[in-house]
Amino acid sequence: MTMGQRLEKLRKVAPLALGGLFVGSGVLHFVSPKPFEAIMPRQLPAHREFVYGSGVAELACGLGLLTRQKWAGPASAALLLAVWPANVQMALDSGSGRLPAAADNKLVAWGRVPLQIPLIWAALQSRPRARTTKG
């Protein structure tokens, strides 16, 4: 398998993997909202409502990616950008004892910040490919 073939396979699988992650995370927003509330920027009001809202958005985007909806890639990329401040807040608060479990680990928390970049890439791989014409 060539490098190009591997990349093309990754481009096909990445949105599906992200869709699965979104569905799982979206469910967790409702089952266990407190860890998500803990990483939200403190300046934002109504943490529980934001957690539920982002959970709905993750479920919708996840299902959209899994079913290859045209809107799902751009919407998922936008969602990942929208929640990035929570990841930055988590990193800034890490090691303070304010966060639950692994989120309080500086290495884990700061590792999540750049992780958004390949996740955004994965979301954008679901967009339709431009068709090339021959000759």
GROMACS .gro file of N, CA and C in nm:
model
  405
    1MET      N    1   0.085  -0.118   0.000
    1MET     CA    2   0.000   0.000   0.000
    1MET      C    3   0.090   0.124   0.000
    2THR      N    4   0.062   0.216  -0.091
    2THR     CA    5   0.142   0.338  -0.100
    2THR      C    6   0.100   0.436   0.008
    3MET      N    7   0.183   0.537   0.027
    3MET     CA    8   0.152   0.642   0.125
    3MET      C    9   0.022   0.713   0.088
    4GLY      N   10   0.001   0.737  -0.040
    4GLY     CA   11  -0.122   0.801  -0.086
    4GLY      C   12  -0.245   0.716  -0.056
    5GLN      N   13  -0.234   0.586  -0.074
    5GLN     CA   14  -0.345   0.496  -0.044
    5GLN      C   15  -0.375   0.492   0.105
    6ARG      N   16  -0.269   0.495   0.185
    6ARG     CA   17  -0.289   0.497   0.331
    6ARG      C   18  -0.358   0.625   0.375
    7LEU      N   19  -0.314   0.737   0.316
    7LEU     CA   20  -0.376   0.865   0.351
    7LEU      C   21  -0.522   0.867   0.309
    8GLU      N   22  -0.552   0.814   0.192
    8GLU     CA   23  -0.691   0.810   0.145
    8GLU      C   24  -0.777   0.722   0.237
    9LYS      N   25  -0.722   0.611   0.281
    9LYS     CA   26  -0.795   0.524   0.375
    9LYS      C   27  -0.819   0.598   0.506
   10LEU      N   28  -0.717   0.669   0.556
   10LEU     CA   29  -0.732   0.747   0.679
   10LEU      C   30  -0.838   0.854   0.661
   11ARG      N   31  -0.841   0.917   0.545
   11ARG     CA   32  -0.942   1.020   0.518
   11ARG      C   33  -1.083   0.964   0.520
   12LYS      N   34  -1.099   0.839   0.484
   12LYS     CA   35  -1.232   0.776   0.487
   12LYS      C   36  -1.272   0.735   0.628
   13VAL      N   37  -1.175   0.688   0.707
   13VAL     CA   38  -1.203   0.635   0.840
   13VAL      C   39  -1.210   0.746   0.946
   14ALA      N   40  -1.131   0.851   0.931
   14ALA     CA   41  -1.122   0.956   1.034
   14ALA      C   42  -1.256   1.017   1.072
   15PRO      N   43  -1.341   1.054   0.975
   15PRO     CA   44  -1.470   1.112   1.016
   15PRO      C   45  -1.559   1.012   1.091
   16LEU      N   46  -1.549   0.886   1.055
   16LEU     CA   47  -1.630   0.784   1.125
   16LEU      C   48  -1.581   0.767   1.269
   17ALA      N   49  -1.448   0.765   1.286
   17ALA     CA   50  -1.393   0.754   1.421
   17ALA      C   51  -1.433   0.875   1.505
   18LEU      N   52  -1.423   0.994   1.446
   18LEU     CA   53  -1.463   1.115   1.518
   18LEU      C   54  -1.613   1.112   1.549
   19GLY      N   55  -1.693   1.063   1.456
   19GLY     CA   56  -1.836   1.051   1.481
   19GLY      C   57  -1.864   0.964   1.602
   20GLY      N   58  -1.794   0.852   1.612
   20GLY     CA   59  -1.810   0.765   1.728
   20GLY      C   60  -1.768   0.833   1.857
   21LEU      N   61  -1.656   0.907   1.852
   21LEU     CA   62  -1.611   0.982   1.971
   21LEU      C   63  -1.715   1.086   2.012
   22PHE      N   64  -1.769   1.156   1.914
   22PHE     CA   65  -1.870   1.258   1.944
   22PHE      C   66  -1.995   1.197   2.008
   23VAL      N   67  -2.042   1.086   1.955
   23VAL     CA   68  -2.161   1.023   2.012
   23VAL      C   69  -2.134   0.981   2.156
   24GLY      N   70  -2.019   0.917   2.180
   24GLY     CA   71  -1.984   0.876   2.316
   24GLY      C   72  -1.971   0.994   2.410
   25SER      N   73  -1.903   1.098   2.366
   25SER     CA   74  -1.886   1.216   2.449
   25SER      C   75  -2.019   1.288   2.470
   26GLY      N   76  -2.101   1.294   2.366
   26GLY     CA   77  -2.232   1.359   2.379
   26GLY      C   78  -2.318   1.292   2.483
   27VAL      N   79  -2.317   1.161   2.486
   27VAL     CA   80  -2.391   1.086   2.588
   27VAL      C   81  -2.337   1.120   2.727
   28LEU      N   82  -2.204   1.124   2.740
   28LEU     CA   83  -2.143   1.156   2.870
   28LEU      C   84  -2.182   1.294   2.921
   29HIS      N   85  -2.206   1.388   2.829
   29HIS     CA   86  -2.248   1.522   2.872
   29HIS      C   87  -2.377   1.516   2.954
   30PHE      N   88  -2.462   1.419   2.925
   30PHE     CA   89  -2.590   1.406   2.997
   30PHE      C   90  -2.579   1.311   3.116
   31VAL      N   91  -2.501   1.206   3.102
   31VAL     CA   92  -2.488   1.106   3.208
   31VAL      C   93  -2.402   1.159   3.323
   32SER      N   94  -2.297   1.233   3.289
   32SER     CA   95  -2.204   1.283   3.389
   32SER      C   96  -2.158   1.424   3.353
   33PRO      N   97  -2.242   1.525   3.373
   33PRO     CA   98  -2.209   1.660   3.330
   33PRO      C   99  -2.104   1.733   3.415
   34LYS      N  100  -2.085   1.691   3.540
   34LYS     CA  101  -1.997   1.767   3.630
   34LYS      C  102  -1.852   1.780   3.580
   35PRO      N  103  -1.790   1.675   3.525
   35PRO     CA  104  -1.653   1.694   3.475
   35PRO      C  105  -1.646   1.797   3.361
   36PHE      N  106  -1.749   1.805   3.281
   36PHE     CA  107  -1.751   1.903   3.173
   36PHE      C  108  -1.771   2.044   3.228
   37GLU      N  109  -1.854   2.055   3.331
   37GLU     CA  110  -1.874   2.186   3.395
   37GLU      C  111  -1.743   2.237   3.456
   38ALA      N  112  -1.665   2.146   3.512
   38ALA     CA  113  -1.541   2.185   3.579
   38ALA      C  114  -1.437   2.245   3.485
   39ILE      N  115  -1.442   2.211   3.357
   39ILE     CA  116  -1.340   2.262   3.265
   39ILE      C  117  -1.387   2.385   3.188
   40MET      N  118  -1.509   2.429   3.212
   40MET     CA  119  -1.560   2.545   3.139
   40MET      C  120  -1.496   2.673   3.190
   41PRO      N  121  -1.472   2.768   3.098
   41PRO     CA  122  -1.422   2.899   3.143
   41PRO      C  123  -1.517   2.957   3.247
   42ARG      N  124  -1.462   3.003   3.357
   42ARG     CA  125  -1.543   3.052   3.468
   42ARG      C  126  -1.624   3.176   3.433
   43GLN      N  127  -1.582   3.250   3.329
   43GLN     CA  128  -1.653   3.372   3.290
   43GLN      C  129  -1.790   3.341   3.228
   44LEU      N  130  -1.806   3.220   3.178
   44LEU     CA  131  -1.934   3.184   3.116
   44LEU      C  132  -2.038   3.152   3.224
   45PRO      N  133  -2.160   3.201   3.204
   45PRO     CA  134  -2.268   3.166   3.297
   45PRO      C  135  -2.329   3.032   3.258
   46ALA      N  136  -2.418   2.981   3.337
   46ALA     CA  137  -2.503   2.867   3.303
   46ALA      C  138  -2.423   2.748   3.251
   47HIS      N  139  -2.327   2.704   3.331
   47HIS     CA  140  -2.242   2.592   3.289
   47HIS      C  141  -2.320   2.468   3.251
   48ARG      N  142  -2.418   2.428   3.331
   48ARG     CA  143  -2.493   2.307   3.302
   48ARG      C  144  -2.564   2.318   3.166
   49GLU      N  145  -2.621   2.434   3.139
   49GLU     CA  146  -2.690   2.453   3.012
   49GLU      C  147  -2.594   2.444   2.894
   50PHE      N  148  -2.475   2.501   2.909
   50PHE     CA  149  -2.374   2.491   2.804
   50PHE      C  150  -2.330   2.346   2.784
   51VAL      N  151  -2.315   2.275   2.893
   51VAL     CA  152  -2.275   2.134   2.884
   51VAL      C  153  -2.382   2.055   2.809
   52TYR      N  154  -2.508   2.075   2.844
   52TYR     CA  155  -2.615   2.004   2.775
   52TYR      C  156  -2.622   2.046   2.628
   53GLY      N  157  -2.607   2.176   2.603
   53GLY     CA  158  -2.611   2.224   2.464
   53GLY      C  159  -2.499   2.166   2.380
   54SER      N  160  -2.378   2.163   2.437
   54SER     CA  161  -2.266   2.105   2.362
   54SER      C  162  -2.283   1.954   2.348
   55GLY      N  163  -2.348   1.891   2.444
   55GLY     CA  164  -2.378   1.748   2.432
   55GLY      C  165  -2.473   1.721   2.316
   56VAL      N  166  -2.576   1.803   2.302
   56VAL     CA  167  -2.668   1.789   2.190
   56VAL      C  168  -2.593   1.810   2.059
   57ALA      N  169  -2.507   1.913   2.055
   57ALA     CA  170  -2.431   1.942   1.933
   57ALA      C  171  -2.337   1.825   1.899
   58GLU      N  172  -2.273   1.766   2.000
   58GLU     CA  173  -2.184   1.652   1.975
   58GLU      C  174  -2.263   1.531   1.924
   59LEU      N  175  -2.379   1.506   1.983
   59LEU     CA  176  -2.462   1.395   1.934
   59LEU      C  177  -2.505   1.418   1.789
   60ALA      N  178  -2.549   1.539   1.758
   60ALA     CA  179  -2.593   1.569   1.622
   60ALA      C  180  -2.477   1.557   1.523
   61CYS      N  181  -2.363   1.615   1.558
   61CYS     CA  182  -2.248   1.608   1.468
   61CYS      C  183  -2.198   1.465   1.454
   62GLY      N  184  -2.196   1.392   1.564
   62GLY     CA  185  -2.151   1.253   1.559
   62GLY      C  186  -2.239   1.170   1.469
   63LEU      N  187  -2.369   1.183   1.484
   63LEU     CA  188  -2.462   1.109   1.398
   63LEU      C  189  -2.449   1.155   1.253
   64GLY      N  190  -2.429   1.284   1.233
   64GLY     CA  191  -2.409   1.336   1.098
   64GLY      C  192  -2.284   1.280   1.032
   65LEU      N  193  -2.175   1.271   1.108
   65LEU     CA  194  -2.051   1.214   1.053
   65LEU      C  195  -2.069   1.066   1.022
   66LEU      N  196  -2.133   0.995   1.113
   66LEU     CA  197  -2.151   0.851   1.094
   66LEU      C  198  -2.241   0.819   0.975
   67THR      N  199  -2.333   0.908   0.944
   67THR     CA  200  -2.423   0.885   0.830
   67THR      C  201  -2.382   0.966   0.708
   68ARG      N  202  -2.263   1.026   0.714
   68ARG     CA  203  -2.204   1.097   0.599
   68ARG      C  204  -2.291   1.212   0.548
   69GLN      N  205  -2.346   1.290   0.640
   69GLN     CA  206  -2.424   1.407   0.601
   69GLN      C  207  -2.330   1.517   0.554
   70LYS      N  208  -2.370   1.589   0.452
   70LYS     CA  209  -2.286   1.692   0.391
   70LYS      C  210  -2.247   1.803   0.490
   71TRP      N  211  -2.337   1.840   0.578
   71TRP     CA  212  -2.316   1.948   0.673
   71TRP      C  213  -2.227   1.909   0.791
   72ALA      N  214  -2.212   1.780   0.814
   72ALA     CA  215  -2.151   1.732   0.939
   72ALA      C  216  -2.003   1.769   0.954
   73GLY      N  217  -1.928   1.766   0.848
   73GLY     CA  218  -1.785   1.799   0.858
   73GLY      C  219  -1.761   1.943   0.902
   74PRO      N  220  -1.817   2.040   0.828
   74PRO     CA  221  -1.799   2.179   0.870
   74PRO      C  222  -1.859   2.209   1.008
   75ALA      N  223  -1.975   2.150   1.037
   75ALA     CA  224  -2.037   2.172   1.169
   75ALA      C  225  -1.950   2.114   1.280
   76SER      N  226  -1.892   1.998   1.256
   76SER     CA  227  -1.806   1.934   1.357
   76SER      C  228  -1.679   2.015   1.379
   77ALA      N  229  -1.621   2.066   1.270
   77ALA     CA  230  -1.502   2.151   1.284
   77ALA      C  231  -1.535   2.276   1.365
   78ALA      N  232  -1.651   2.336   1.336
   78ALA     CA  233  -1.694   2.455   1.411
   78ALA      C  234  -1.716   2.422   1.559
   79LEU      N  235  -1.775   2.308   1.586
   79LEU     CA  236  -1.797   2.265   1.724
   79LEU      C  237  -1.663   2.248   1.797
   80LEU      N  238  -1.568   2.185   1.731
   80LEU     CA  239  -1.436   2.165   1.794
   80LEU      C  240  -1.370   2.299   1.824
   81LEU      N  241  -1.386   2.395   1.735
   81LEU     CA  242  -1.332   2.529   1.762
   81LEU      C  243  -1.405   2.596   1.879
   82ALA      N  244  -1.536   2.574   1.886
   82ALA     CA  245  -1.617   2.635   1.992
   82ALA      C  246  -1.581   2.581   2.131
   83VAL      N  247  -1.546   2.453   2.139
   83VAL     CA  248  -1.515   2.396   2.270
   83VAL      C  249  -1.366   2.406   2.306
   84TRP      N  250  -1.286   2.453   2.213
   84TRP     CA  251  -1.143   2.467   2.240
   84TRP      C  252  -1.115   2.551   2.364
   85PRO      N  253  -1.187   2.661   2.389
   85PRO     CA  254  -1.161   2.737   2.513
   85PRO      C  255  -1.175   2.653   2.641
   86ALA      N  256  -1.265   2.556   2.642
   86ALA     CA  257  -1.277   2.469   2.760
   86ALA      C  258  -1.151   2.384   2.777
   87ASN      N  259  -1.092   2.340   2.666
   87ASN     CA  260  -0.967   2.264   2.675
   87ASN      C  261  -0.853   2.352   2.725
   88VAL      N  262  -0.850   2.476   2.680
   88VAL     CA  263  -0.747   2.569   2.728
   88VAL      C  264  -0.768   2.597   2.877
   89GLN      N  265  -0.894   2.618   2.919
   89GLN     CA  266  -0.923   2.640   3.061
   89GLN      C  267  -0.880   2.520   3.144
   90MET      N  268  -0.907   2.400   3.093
   90MET     CA  269  -0.866   2.279   3.164
   90MET      C  270  -0.714   2.276   3.180
   91ALA      N  271  -0.642   2.311   3.075
   91ALA     CA  272  -0.496   2.311   3.081
   91ALA      C  273  -0.446   2.415   3.181
   92LEU      N  274  -0.506   2.532   3.180
   92LEU     CA  275  -0.464   2.638   3.273
   92LEU      C  276  -0.491   2.600   3.418
   93ASP      N  277  -0.600   2.527   3.441
   93ASP     CA  278  -0.637   2.487   3.577
   93ASP      C  279  -0.569   2.358   3.623
   94SER      N  280  -0.507   2.286   3.530
   94SER     CA  281  -0.450   2.156   3.566
   94SER      C  282  -0.344   2.170   3.675
   95GLY      N  283  -0.343   2.073   3.762
   95GLY     CA  284  -0.249   2.074   3.875
   95GLY      C  285  -0.296   2.154   3.994
   96SER      N  286  -0.413   2.219   3.983
   96SER     CA  287  -0.464   2.304   4.090
   96SER      C  288  -0.550   2.228   4.190
   97GLY      N  289  -0.589   2.106   4.156
   97GLY     CA  290  -0.681   2.031   4.240
   97GLY      C  291  -0.827   2.065   4.213
   98ARG      N  292  -0.851   2.161   4.125
   98ARG     CA  293  -0.988   2.204   4.092
   98ARG      C  294  -1.059   2.104   4.002
   99LEU      N  295  -0.981   2.027   3.924
   99LEU     CA  296  -1.038   1.938   3.823
   99LEU      C  297  -1.043   1.794   3.872
  100PRO      N  298  -1.139   1.718   3.819
  100PRO     CA  299  -1.150   1.577   3.860
  100PRO      C  300  -1.048   1.488   3.789
  101ALA      N  301  -0.996   1.391   3.859
  101ALA     CA  302  -0.916   1.279   3.806
  101ALA      C  303  -0.808   1.322   3.709
  102ALA      N  304  -0.803   1.258   3.592
  102ALA     CA  305  -0.696   1.279   3.494
  102ALA      C  306  -0.694   1.421   3.440
  103ALA      N  307  -0.806   1.490   3.442
  103ALA     CA  308  -0.810   1.628   3.393
  103ALA      C  309  -0.719   1.720   3.473
  104ASP      N  310  -0.687   1.682   3.596
  104ASP     CA  311  -0.600   1.764   3.680
  104ASP      C  312  -0.451   1.739   3.650
  105ASN      N  313  -0.422   1.644   3.563
  105ASN     CA  314  -0.285   1.613   3.526
  105ASN      C  315  -0.241   1.710   3.416
  106LYS      N  316  -0.133   1.785   3.439
  106LYS     CA  317  -0.087   1.885   3.343
  106LYS      C  318  -0.057   1.825   3.206
  107LEU      N  319   0.007   1.708   3.204
  107LEU     CA  320   0.042   1.646   3.076
  107LEU      C  321  -0.085   1.610   2.997
  108VAL      N  322  -0.182   1.552   3.063
  108VAL     CA  323  -0.309   1.517   2.996
  108VAL      C  324  -0.380   1.643   2.950
  109ALA      N  325  -0.390   1.740   3.038
  109ALA     CA  326  -0.465   1.861   3.007
  109ALA      C  327  -0.401   1.940   2.892
  110TRP      N  328  -0.272   1.961   2.897
  110TRP     CA  329  -0.206   2.035   2.789
  110TRP      C  330  -0.200   1.953   2.661
  111GLY      N  331  -0.200   1.821   2.671
  111GLY     CA  332  -0.202   1.735   2.553
  111GLY      C  333  -0.330   1.747   2.474
  112ARG      N  334  -0.439   1.780   2.541
  112ARG     CA  335  -0.568   1.795   2.473
  112ARG      C  336  -0.575   1.920   2.386
  113VAL      N  337  -0.499   2.022   2.422
  113VAL     CA  338  -0.507   2.148   2.347
  113VAL      C  339  -0.466   2.129   2.200
  114PRO      N  340  -0.348   2.075   2.170
  114PRO     CA  341  -0.314   2.056   2.029
  114PRO      C  342  -0.389   1.941   1.963
  115LEU      N  343  -0.449   1.853   2.041
  115LEU     CA  344  -0.525   1.742   1.985
  115LEU      C  345  -0.644   1.791   1.902
  116GLN      N  346  -0.691   1.913   1.930
  116GLN     CA  347  -0.803   1.966   1.852
  116GLN      C  348  -0.767   1.977   1.703
  117ILE      N  349  -0.641   2.000   1.671
  117ILE     CA  350  -0.601   2.019   1.531
  117ILE      C  351  -0.626   1.892   1.448
  118PRO      N  352  -0.576   1.773   1.489
  118PRO     CA  353  -0.609   1.655   1.408
  118PRO      C  354  -0.758   1.618   1.413
  119LEU      N  355  -0.826   1.654   1.520
  119LEU     CA  356  -0.970   1.628   1.525
  119LEU      C  357  -1.044   1.715   1.423
  120ILE      N  358  -1.003   1.841   1.411
  120ILE     CA  359  -1.063   1.929   1.309
  120ILE      C  360  -1.032   1.874   1.170
  121TRP      N  361  -0.908   1.828   1.149
  121TRP     CA  362  -0.872   1.766   1.021
  121TRP      C  363  -0.965   1.647   0.993
  122ALA      N  364  -0.985   1.563   1.093
  122ALA     CA  365  -1.071   1.445   1.076
  122ALA      C  366  -1.213   1.488   1.037
  123ALA      N  367  -1.264   1.591   1.101
  123ALA     CA  368  -1.399   1.638   1.069
  123ALA      C  369  -1.407   1.684   0.924
  124LEU      N  370  -1.307   1.755   0.879
  124LEU     CA  371  -1.309   1.811   0.744
  124LEU      C  372  -1.289   1.705   0.636
  125GLN      N  373  -1.248   1.587   0.673
  125GLN     CA  374  -1.233   1.480   0.573
  125GLN      C  375  -1.366   1.426   0.526
  126SER      N  376  -1.473   1.461   0.593
  126SER     CA  377  -1.604   1.411   0.553
  126SER      C  378  -1.665   1.494   0.440
  127ARG      N  379  -1.603   1.604   0.407
  127ARG     CA  380  -1.658   1.687   0.300
  127ARG      C  381  -1.647   1.615   0.165
  128PRO      N  382  -1.737   1.646   0.077
  128PRO     CA  383  -1.732   1.581  -0.055
  128PRO      C  384  -1.603   1.616  -0.128
  129ARG      N  385  -1.550   1.521  -0.198
  129ARG     CA  386  -1.429   1.538  -0.277
  129ARG      C  387  -1.462   1.610  -0.408
  130ALA      N  388  -1.373   1.698  -0.448
  130ALA     CA  389  -1.387   1.761  -0.580
  130ALA      C  390  -1.360   1.657  -0.687
  131ARG      N  391  -1.445   1.652  -0.785
  131ARG     CA  392  -1.426   1.556  -0.894
  131ARG      C  393  -1.331   1.616  -0.996
  132THR      N  394  -1.239   1.537  -1.041
  132THR     CA  395  -1.148   1.581  -1.147
  132THR      C  396  -1.189   1.515  -1.277
  133THR      N  397  -1.180   1.590  -1.382
  133THR     CA  398  -1.214   1.533  -1.512
  133THR      C  399  -1.086   1.504  -1.588
  134LYS      N  400  -1.089   1.401  -1.665
  134LYS     CA  401  -0.972   1.362  -1.744
  134LYS      C  402  -0.996   1.404  -1.889
  135GLY      N  403  -0.889   1.461  -1.946
  135GLY     CA  404  -0.878   1.487  -2.085
  135GLY      C  405  -0.965   1.580  -2.148
   0.00000   0.00000   0.00000
